[in-house]
Each structure stands twice: as C-alpha cells, then as structure tokens.
mmCIF file of C-alpha atoms in Angstrom:
data_model
loop_
_atom_site.group_PDB
_atom_site.id
_atom_site.type_symbol
_atom_site.label_atom_id
_atom_site.label_comp_id
_atom_site.label_asym_id
_atom_site.label_seq_id
_atom_site.Cartn_x
_atom_site.Cartn_y
_atom_site.Cartn_z
ATOM 1 C CA MET A 68 -3.426 -62.472 -46.000
ATOM 2 C CA GLN A 69 -6.219 -61.339 -48.292
ATOM 3 C CA ALA A 70 -7.579 -57.808 -48.234
ATOM 4 C CA ILE A 71 -9.624 -55.359 -50.271
ATOM 5 C CA VAL A 72 -7.352 -52.576 -51.540
ATOM 6 C CA TYR A 73 -7.356 -49.638 -53.911
ATOM 7 C CA ARG A 74 -4.239 -48.458 -55.701
ATOM 8 C CA ARG A 75 -5.741 -45.305 -57.196
ATOM 9 C CA TYR A 76 -8.689 -43.040 -56.494
ATOM 10 C CA GLY A 77 -12.039 -43.700 -58.121
ATOM 11 C CA GLY A 78 -15.375 -45.445 -57.795
ATOM 12 C CA PRO A 79 -16.123 -48.996 -56.657
ATOM 13 C CA GLU A 80 -14.303 -50.323 -59.702
ATOM 14 C CA VAL A 81 -10.887 -49.460 -58.169
ATOM 15 C CA LEU A 82 -11.420 -51.931 -55.317
ATOM 16 C CA GLU A 83 -9.704 -55.276 -55.738
ATOM 17 C CA LEU A 84 -9.047 -58.414 -53.739
ATOM 18 C CA ALA A 85 -5.313 -58.730 -53.184
ATOM 19 C CA GLU A 86 -2.732 -60.739 -51.295
ATOM 20 C CA VAL A 87 -0.868 -58.465 -48.873
ATOM 21 C CA LYS A 88 1.582 -58.876 -46.018
ATOM 22 C CA PRO A 89 -0.114 -59.394 -42.651
ATOM 23 C CA PRO A 90 0.219 -56.497 -40.198
ATOM 24 C CA LYS A 91 2.909 -56.528 -37.520
ATOM 25 C CA VAL A 92 2.084 -56.394 -33.822
ATOM 26 C CA HIS A 93 3.768 -53.506 -32.027
ATOM 27 C CA VAL A 94 4.448 -53.371 -28.299
ATOM 28 C CA ASP A 95 1.104 -51.703 -27.506
ATOM 29 C CA SER A 96 -1.016 -52.935 -30.404
ATOM 30 C CA VAL A 97 -3.515 -55.755 -30.803
ATOM 31 C CA LEU A 98 -3.932 -58.140 -33.722
ATOM 32 C CA VAL A 99 -7.579 -58.872 -34.532
ATOM 33 C CA ARG A 100 -9.048 -61.417 -36.943
ATOM 34 C CA ILE A 101 -11.925 -59.637 -38.664
ATOM 35 C CA ARG A 102 -15.428 -61.075 -38.537
ATOM 36 C CA ALA A 103 -17.266 -58.051 -39.967
ATOM 37 C CA ALA A 104 -16.361 -54.593 -41.280
ATOM 38 C CA ALA A 105 -18.609 -51.578 -41.781
ATOM 39 C CA VAL A 106 -18.945 -49.196 -44.724
ATOM 40 C CA ASN A 107 -19.030 -45.496 -43.790
ATOM 41 C CA PRO A 108 -19.324 -42.322 -45.886
ATOM 42 C CA ALA A 109 -15.701 -41.566 -44.961
ATOM 43 C CA ASP A 110 -14.606 -44.727 -46.808
ATOM 44 C CA LEU A 111 -16.319 -43.545 -49.976
ATOM 45 C CA ARG A 112 -14.988 -39.985 -49.836
ATOM 46 C CA MET A 113 -11.424 -41.109 -49.257
ATOM 47 C CA ARG A 114 -11.586 -43.764 -51.962
ATOM 48 C CA GLU A 115 -12.797 -41.120 -54.404
ATOM 49 C CA GLY A 116 -9.865 -38.853 -53.480
ATOM 50 C CA LEU A 117 -12.035 -36.108 -52.014
ATOM 51 C CA ALA A 118 -9.822 -35.879 -48.929
ATOM 52 C CA ASP A 119 -6.522 -35.886 -50.799
ATOM 53 C CA ALA A 120 -5.823 -32.199 -50.171
ATOM 54 C CA ASN A 121 -5.890 -32.715 -46.400
ATOM 55 C CA VAL A 122 -5.073 -36.356 -45.727
ATOM 56 C CA PRO A 123 -1.732 -38.050 -46.455
ATOM 57 C CA THR A 124 -2.508 -41.331 -48.196
ATOM 58 C CA TYR A 125 0.002 -44.059 -48.945
ATOM 59 C CA LEU A 126 -1.228 -46.299 -51.731
ATOM 60 C CA PRO A 127 -2.275 -49.059 -51.831
ATOM 61 C CA VAL A 128 -4.907 -48.429 -49.164
ATOM 62 C CA ILE A 129 -6.848 -51.044 -47.225
ATOM 63 C CA PRO A 130 -10.075 -49.144 -46.399
ATOM 64 C CA GLY A 131 -12.448 -49.704 -43.522
ATOM 65 C CA TRP A 132 -12.789 -47.748 -40.267
ATOM 66 C CA ASP A 133 -14.994 -50.041 -38.170
ATOM 67 C CA ILE A 134 -14.563 -53.733 -37.390
ATOM 68 C CA SER A 135 -15.667 -56.527 -35.134
ATOM 69 C CA GLY A 136 -13.568 -59.603 -34.568
ATOM 70 C CA VAL A 137 -11.524 -61.825 -32.281
ATOM 71 C CA VAL A 138 -8.183 -60.958 -30.731
ATOM 72 C CA GLU A 139 -5.380 -63.202 -32.021
ATOM 73 C CA GLU A 140 -2.299 -61.625 -30.461
ATOM 74 C CA THR A 141 -1.404 -58.713 -28.207
ATOM 75 C CA GLY A 142 1.728 -56.725 -27.576
ATOM 76 C CA PRO A 143 3.159 -56.658 -24.045
ATOM 77 C CA GLY A 144 1.876 -53.112 -23.600
ATOM 78 C CA ALA A 145 -1.772 -54.129 -24.175
ATOM 79 C CA PRO A 146 -2.532 -56.353 -21.160
ATOM 80 C CA GLU A 147 -6.225 -55.458 -21.135
ATOM 81 C CA PHE A 148 -6.861 -57.769 -24.107
ATOM 82 C CA HIS A 149 -6.216 -61.472 -24.519
ATOM 83 C CA PRO A 150 -6.393 -63.954 -27.420
ATOM 84 C CA GLY A 151 -9.984 -65.033 -27.916
ATOM 85 C CA ASP A 152 -11.524 -61.740 -26.736
ATOM 86 C CA GLU A 153 -14.402 -60.546 -28.919
ATOM 87 C CA VAL A 154 -13.958 -56.851 -29.739
ATOM 88 C CA VAL A 155 -15.189 -53.929 -31.784
ATOM 89 C CA GLY A 156 -12.802 -51.312 -33.086
ATOM 90 C CA TYR A 157 -12.407 -47.900 -34.693
ATOM 91 C CA VAL A 158 -9.217 -48.968 -36.411
ATOM 92 C CA ARG A 159 -8.323 -46.121 -38.767
ATOM 93 C CA THR A 160 -7.913 -43.471 -36.104
ATOM 94 C CA SER A 161 -4.968 -42.369 -38.205
ATOM 95 C CA VAL A 162 -6.586 -41.940 -41.612
ATOM 96 C CA SER A 163 -3.306 -42.618 -43.365
ATOM 97 C CA HIS A 164 -3.016 -46.031 -41.658
ATOM 98 C CA GLN A 165 -2.559 -48.588 -44.430
ATOM 99 C CA HIS A 166 -4.275 -51.454 -42.672
ATOM 100 C CA GLY A 167 -7.986 -50.740 -42.440
ATOM 101 C CA GLY A 168 -10.700 -53.247 -41.696
ATOM 102 C CA TYR A 169 -11.347 -54.738 -45.133
ATOM 103 C CA ALA A 170 -8.915 -57.551 -44.488
ATOM 104 C CA GLU A 171 -8.524 -60.866 -42.727
ATOM 105 C CA LEU A 172 -6.392 -59.277 -39.997
ATOM 106 C CA VAL A 173 -5.802 -55.813 -38.627
ATOM 107 C CA ALA A 174 -3.359 -54.530 -36.027
ATOM 108 C CA THR A 175 -4.498 -51.476 -34.097
ATOM 109 C CA ASP A 176 -3.807 -49.545 -30.911
ATOM 110 C CA ALA A 177 -5.382 -51.032 -27.800
ATOM 111 C CA GLN A 178 -7.274 -47.791 -27.147
ATOM 112 C CA ALA A 179 -9.094 -48.212 -30.476
ATOM 113 C CA LEU A 180 -10.808 -51.398 -29.256
ATOM 114 C CA ALA A 181 -13.621 -52.191 -26.852
ATOM 115 C CA PRO A 182 -15.358 -55.426 -25.819
ATOM 116 C CA LYS A 183 -18.032 -56.521 -28.278
ATOM 117 C CA PRO A 184 -21.564 -56.341 -26.822
ATOM 118 C CA ALA A 185 -22.577 -59.949 -26.314
ATOM 119 C CA ASP A 186 -26.142 -59.480 -27.547
ATOM 120 C CA LEU A 187 -25.135 -58.039 -30.937
ATOM 121 C CA SER A 188 -24.219 -59.919 -34.094
ATOM 122 C CA TRP A 189 -20.798 -59.348 -35.637
ATOM 123 C CA GLU A 190 -22.387 -57.165 -38.300
ATOM 124 C CA GLN A 191 -24.355 -55.074 -35.810
ATOM 125 C CA ALA A 192 -21.305 -54.599 -33.623
ATOM 126 C CA ALA A 193 -19.141 -53.491 -36.549
ATOM 127 C CA ALA A 194 -21.627 -50.717 -37.306
ATOM 128 C CA LEU A 195 -21.169 -49.111 -33.881
ATOM 129 C CA PRO A 196 -17.771 -47.398 -33.548
ATOM 130 C CA LEU A 197 -17.569 -44.448 -35.943
ATOM 131 C CA ALA A 198 -21.287 -43.652 -35.980
ATOM 132 C CA GLY A 199 -21.627 -44.197 -32.241
ATOM 133 C CA LEU A 200 -18.617 -42.067 -31.347
ATOM 134 C CA THR A 201 -19.874 -39.283 -33.617
ATOM 135 C CA ALA A 202 -23.350 -39.379 -32.091
ATOM 136 C CA TYR A 203 -21.983 -39.389 -28.549
ATOM 137 C CA GLN A 204 -19.609 -36.524 -29.323
ATOM 138 C CA ALA A 205 -22.549 -34.506 -30.677
ATOM 139 C CA VAL A 206 -25.062 -35.133 -27.910
ATOM 140 C CA ALA A 207 -22.915 -35.430 -24.799
ATOM 141 C CA ARG A 208 -19.898 -33.257 -25.577
ATOM 142 C CA VAL A 209 -20.603 -30.647 -28.264
ATOM 143 C CA LEU A 210 -24.282 -29.925 -27.526
ATOM 144 C CA ASP A 211 -24.179 -31.181 -23.929
ATOM 145 C CA VAL A 212 -27.863 -32.111 -24.038
ATOM 146 C CA GLN A 213 -29.296 -32.328 -20.526
ATOM 147 C CA SER A 214 -32.345 -33.923 -18.957
ATOM 148 C CA GLY A 215 -35.438 -31.809 -19.578
ATOM 149 C CA GLU A 216 -34.048 -30.144 -22.703
ATOM 150 C CA SER A 217 -35.331 -30.586 -26.254
ATOM 151 C CA LEU A 218 -33.276 -31.723 -29.239
ATOM 152 C CA LEU A 219 -34.166 -31.689 -32.949
ATOM 153 C CA VAL A 220 -32.193 -34.281 -34.965
ATOM 154 C CA TYR A 221 -32.062 -33.999 -38.751
ATOM 155 C CA GLY A 222 -31.373 -37.333 -40.440
ATOM 156 C CA ALA A 223 -32.754 -39.061 -37.368
ATOM 157 C CA THR A 224 -33.044 -42.542 -38.916
ATOM 158 C CA GLY A 225 -29.519 -42.612 -40.347
ATOM 159 C CA GLY A 226 -26.612 -44.355 -38.639
ATOM 160 C CA VAL A 227 -25.394 -41.338 -36.662
ATOM 161 C CA GLY A 228 -28.808 -39.750 -36.260
ATOM 162 C CA SER A 229 -30.537 -42.833 -34.858
ATOM 163 C CA MET A 230 -27.787 -43.293 -32.270
ATOM 164 C CA ALA A 231 -27.951 -39.608 -31.356
ATOM 165 C CA VAL A 232 -31.683 -39.978 -30.746
ATOM 166 C CA GLN A 233 -31.161 -42.900 -28.373
ATOM 167 C CA ILE A 234 -28.311 -41.220 -26.491
ATOM 168 C CA ALA A 235 -30.348 -38.038 -26.020
ATOM 169 C CA VAL A 236 -33.412 -39.993 -24.862
ATOM 170 C CA ALA A 237 -31.233 -41.886 -22.371
ATOM 171 C CA ARG A 238 -30.028 -38.534 -21.026
ATOM 172 C CA GLY A 239 -33.640 -37.488 -20.376
ATOM 173 C CA ALA A 240 -34.150 -35.136 -23.320
ATOM 174 C CA THR A 241 -37.251 -34.680 -25.448
ATOM 175 C CA VAL A 242 -36.184 -35.644 -28.978
ATOM 176 C CA LEU A 243 -37.831 -34.635 -32.237
ATOM 177 C CA GLY A 244 -36.717 -36.530 -35.331
ATOM 178 C CA ALA A 245 -36.704 -35.080 -38.847
ATOM 179 C CA ASP A 246 -36.464 -37.808 -41.457
ATOM 180 C CA ALA A 247 -36.960 -37.562 -45.219
ATOM 181 C CA ALA A 248 -37.968 -41.227 -45.475
ATOM 182 C CA ARG A 249 -40.802 -40.663 -42.970
ATOM 183 C CA ARG A 250 -39.964 -43.787 -40.965
ATOM 184 C CA ASP A 251 -42.282 -42.601 -38.225
ATOM 185 C CA ASP A 252 -42.828 -45.937 -36.479
ATOM 186 C CA TYR A 253 -39.073 -46.511 -36.339
ATOM 187 C CA LEU A 254 -38.503 -43.092 -34.787
ATOM 188 C CA ARG A 255 -41.202 -43.668 -32.182
ATOM 189 C CA GLY A 256 -39.516 -46.955 -31.337
ATOM 190 C CA LEU A 257 -36.286 -45.048 -30.674
ATOM 191 C CA GLY A 258 -38.131 -42.673 -28.370
ATOM 192 C CA ALA A 259 -38.380 -39.665 -30.708
ATOM 193 C CA THR A 260 -41.367 -37.732 -31.994
ATOM 194 C CA PRO A 261 -41.449 -37.651 -35.832
ATOM 195 C CA VAL A 262 -41.726 -34.209 -37.460
ATOM 196 C CA GLY A 263 -41.180 -35.141 -41.120
ATOM 197 C CA ASP A 264 -38.536 -33.429 -43.240
ATOM 198 C CA ASP A 265 -40.220 -30.806 -45.395
ATOM 199 C CA ASP A 266 -41.321 -27.175 -45.336
ATOM 200 C CA GLN A 267 -43.666 -27.863 -42.409
ATOM 201 C CA VAL A 268 -40.964 -29.063 -39.999
ATOM 202 C CA THR A 269 -40.756 -25.706 -38.206
ATOM 203 C CA GLU A 270 -44.518 -25.545 -37.723
ATOM 204 C CA ARG A 271 -44.608 -29.098 -36.342
ATOM 205 C CA VAL A 272 -41.688 -28.421 -34.011
ATOM 206 C CA ARG A 273 -43.241 -25.192 -32.731
ATOM 207 C CA ALA A 274 -46.519 -26.999 -32.107
ATOM 208 C CA LEU A 275 -44.663 -29.469 -29.879
ATOM 209 C CA VAL A 276 -42.140 -27.045 -28.331
ATOM 210 C CA PRO A 277 -43.688 -23.552 -28.525
ATOM 211 C CA ASP A 278 -40.607 -21.783 -27.148
ATOM 212 C CA GLY A 279 -38.281 -23.509 -29.622
ATOM 213 C CA VAL A 280 -35.888 -26.414 -29.204
ATOM 214 C CA ASP A 281 -32.774 -26.097 -27.067
ATOM 215 C CA ALA A 282 -30.459 -27.857 -29.519
ATOM 216 C CA VAL A 283 -30.294 -28.967 -33.146
ATOM 217 C CA PHE A 284 -28.091 -31.744 -34.509
ATOM 218 C CA ASP A 285 -27.780 -31.929 -38.297
ATOM 219 C CA THR A 286 -26.433 -34.932 -40.212
ATOM 220 C CA VAL A 287 -27.954 -33.950 -43.573
ATOM 221 C CA GLY A 288 -26.598 -30.564 -44.687
ATOM 222 C CA ARG A 289 -27.935 -28.887 -47.820
ATOM 223 C CA GLY A 290 -29.318 -25.888 -45.924
ATOM 224 C CA THR A 291 -30.911 -27.899 -43.141
ATOM 225 C CA LEU A 292 -29.610 -25.638 -40.369
ATOM 226 C CA GLU A 293 -30.957 -22.534 -42.057
ATOM 227 C CA ARG A 294 -34.397 -24.136 -42.147
ATOM 228 C CA ALA A 295 -34.023 -25.250 -38.546
ATOM 229 C CA ALA A 296 -33.191 -21.763 -37.260
ATOM 230 C CA ALA A 297 -36.861 -20.846 -36.954
ATOM 231 C CA ALA A 298 -37.432 -23.931 -34.798
ATOM 232 C CA GLY A 299 -35.051 -22.707 -32.107
ATOM 233 C CA HIS A 300 -34.679 -19.690 -29.843
ATOM 234 C CA ASP A 301 -31.989 -17.100 -29.142
ATOM 235 C CA THR A 302 -29.695 -19.510 -27.302
ATOM 236 C CA THR A 303 -30.338 -22.693 -29.301
ATOM 237 C CA ARG A 304 -27.132 -24.708 -29.733
ATOM 238 C CA CYS A 305 -26.405 -26.136 -33.189
ATOM 239 C CA ALA A 306 -24.010 -28.838 -34.351
ATOM 240 C CA SER A 307 -23.481 -30.624 -37.648
ATOM 241 C CA THR A 308 -21.425 -33.422 -39.146
ATOM 242 C CA VAL A 309 -21.580 -31.931 -42.640
ATOM 243 C CA ASP A 310 -22.433 -28.213 -42.618
ATOM 244 C CA ILE A 311 -19.509 -26.998 -40.520
ATOM 245 C CA ALA A 312 -18.666 -23.596 -42.002
ATOM 246 C CA GLY A 313 -21.258 -21.478 -40.173
ATOM 247 C CA PRO A 314 -20.008 -19.305 -37.297
ATOM 248 C CA ASP A 315 -22.829 -20.434 -35.001
ATOM 249 C CA THR A 316 -22.513 -24.143 -35.797
ATOM 250 C CA ARG A 317 -20.093 -26.447 -34.053
ATOM 251 C CA PRO A 318 -18.580 -29.278 -36.134
ATOM 252 C CA VAL A 319 -18.804 -32.849 -34.918
ATOM 253 C CA PHE A 320 -16.311 -35.622 -35.583
ATOM 254 C CA ALA A 321 -15.679 -39.024 -34.038
ATOM 255 C CA ARG A 322 -13.079 -38.951 -31.269
ATOM 256 C CA LEU A 323 -11.812 -41.851 -29.207
ATOM 257 C CA THR A 324 -11.692 -39.658 -26.106
ATOM 258 C CA CYS A 325 -15.464 -39.937 -26.035
ATOM 259 C CA THR A 326 -15.227 -43.570 -24.954
ATOM 260 C CA ARG A 327 -13.920 -42.727 -21.495
#
C-alpha cells in the first residue's frame, strides 16, 4: 500500500510517499481503509523530533493520529465492527505505533474507533478524535465544569478550544472565549461570549462575571494563565494543554477512557 512516511526527523521536506507493507489484522484489531486523515500539532512535534527524549520511535514512521474511513476487516475479538462500517479513529494511541493514518490502510484496536457521525463529511469527522477527546477531558473530567458555573477558554476558536466551548455550553456553563483572531461572530455561534485576547481580557471578564470565573482552560500558553489569574477567584480551577508545569494547573491530554 502507499503511505506518507518519514525516515528521519525534520521539517515537511522529510515526508515522502512510499510503498509499504499493509498492516496485519490482529485478533482484536480492525482494518480500516482511510478516507481522510487529520493534521495535529502532535504530528508536527514528533516529526521534528521534539518528543524523541520521551517517546520511543521506530523509523520509518507513518504519521497521523486521527482518521475517518470504512472498515475492511475485523479480528474475531472485535465483533462490534463489521466490513462496510463508517468509523472515526484515534489510531496512534501508542505513539510509537508505526502505522498512523497517513496511509491507504490502518489497523488499530477496536477501542480506538467509533461510528462516524452520519451528518459529517469524511474530513470533518477525521478532525474530531484527538481534539474532541482533549476538550472533553478538560471540561468534563479535569475541570469538571458544572451547570451554572463560568468557564474562560483561551484559544477558544482553535480545534480544541472550540470543542471545549461547545461541551461546556452543553453542560449548562456560561462560557467566555478569548481569541487572538477576534472571531467574535464565530464564538457567539458556538454559544460563548467573546472577550478578545489582549491586556483588557481581565477587565472584560470581570465586567461579565464580577466575582471571577470558576474555571480557566488554556490552549495557548505563553503566560496566558498568569494573565488569567486576575480573572478568577480563590478557588478557580485551571487546566492547560501546553503550560503544564505550574503547581496550580492541571495538564490535559487526550485519553480514550473519556469516550465511555
């Protein structure tokens, strides 16, 4: 089969189209023919070798964490899927897995797949898994945002941030969205109140929530949480996907356990 691979770390120039052996189907795995694959920041960092100190990588690598496609074959231990099923998947749950989604076929654990939403295109569906799992982990598990609470999301129009906004709104929270691009109409469409992303964010947040927000979710970094501190109160809960070293900030990563 054909796949995009890299045999050494570097920029986009290390990616090449190659002929590789198709993946094998294990007893509890599922073979999927790819219709679309997403690009995530994790793909770029790993391709550049920035995770080499922590992640075992076996070159050549087929990148790609998120896919949408059609089931071609299943192992006997994966009876929940059948050939012809349309699925989405978070297929590099083991980051050292050679067969990512930038290929014609991928074999993955059954638990890494879910039915594709019928009203989404292949491309839209492929964009869901990693970003959606991260957003859900942040809002529902790490911050445990409840109905009636307030949440400030930094990077609110990005992939993770926009999904976090929608999840929090669905849980009954009041959501304020900080966004450097000032896509205010888009944020309002998601159900959030825009507050910009500049030195006046704290003043705007305090004008809307005088006692301070109950939770802050940061997907931007670069000192965002320090600036957001004044927008909260003594028991404000903070989480981040990027700025994870602070003692009062809980890190957020995608986890498949969030799908259950």
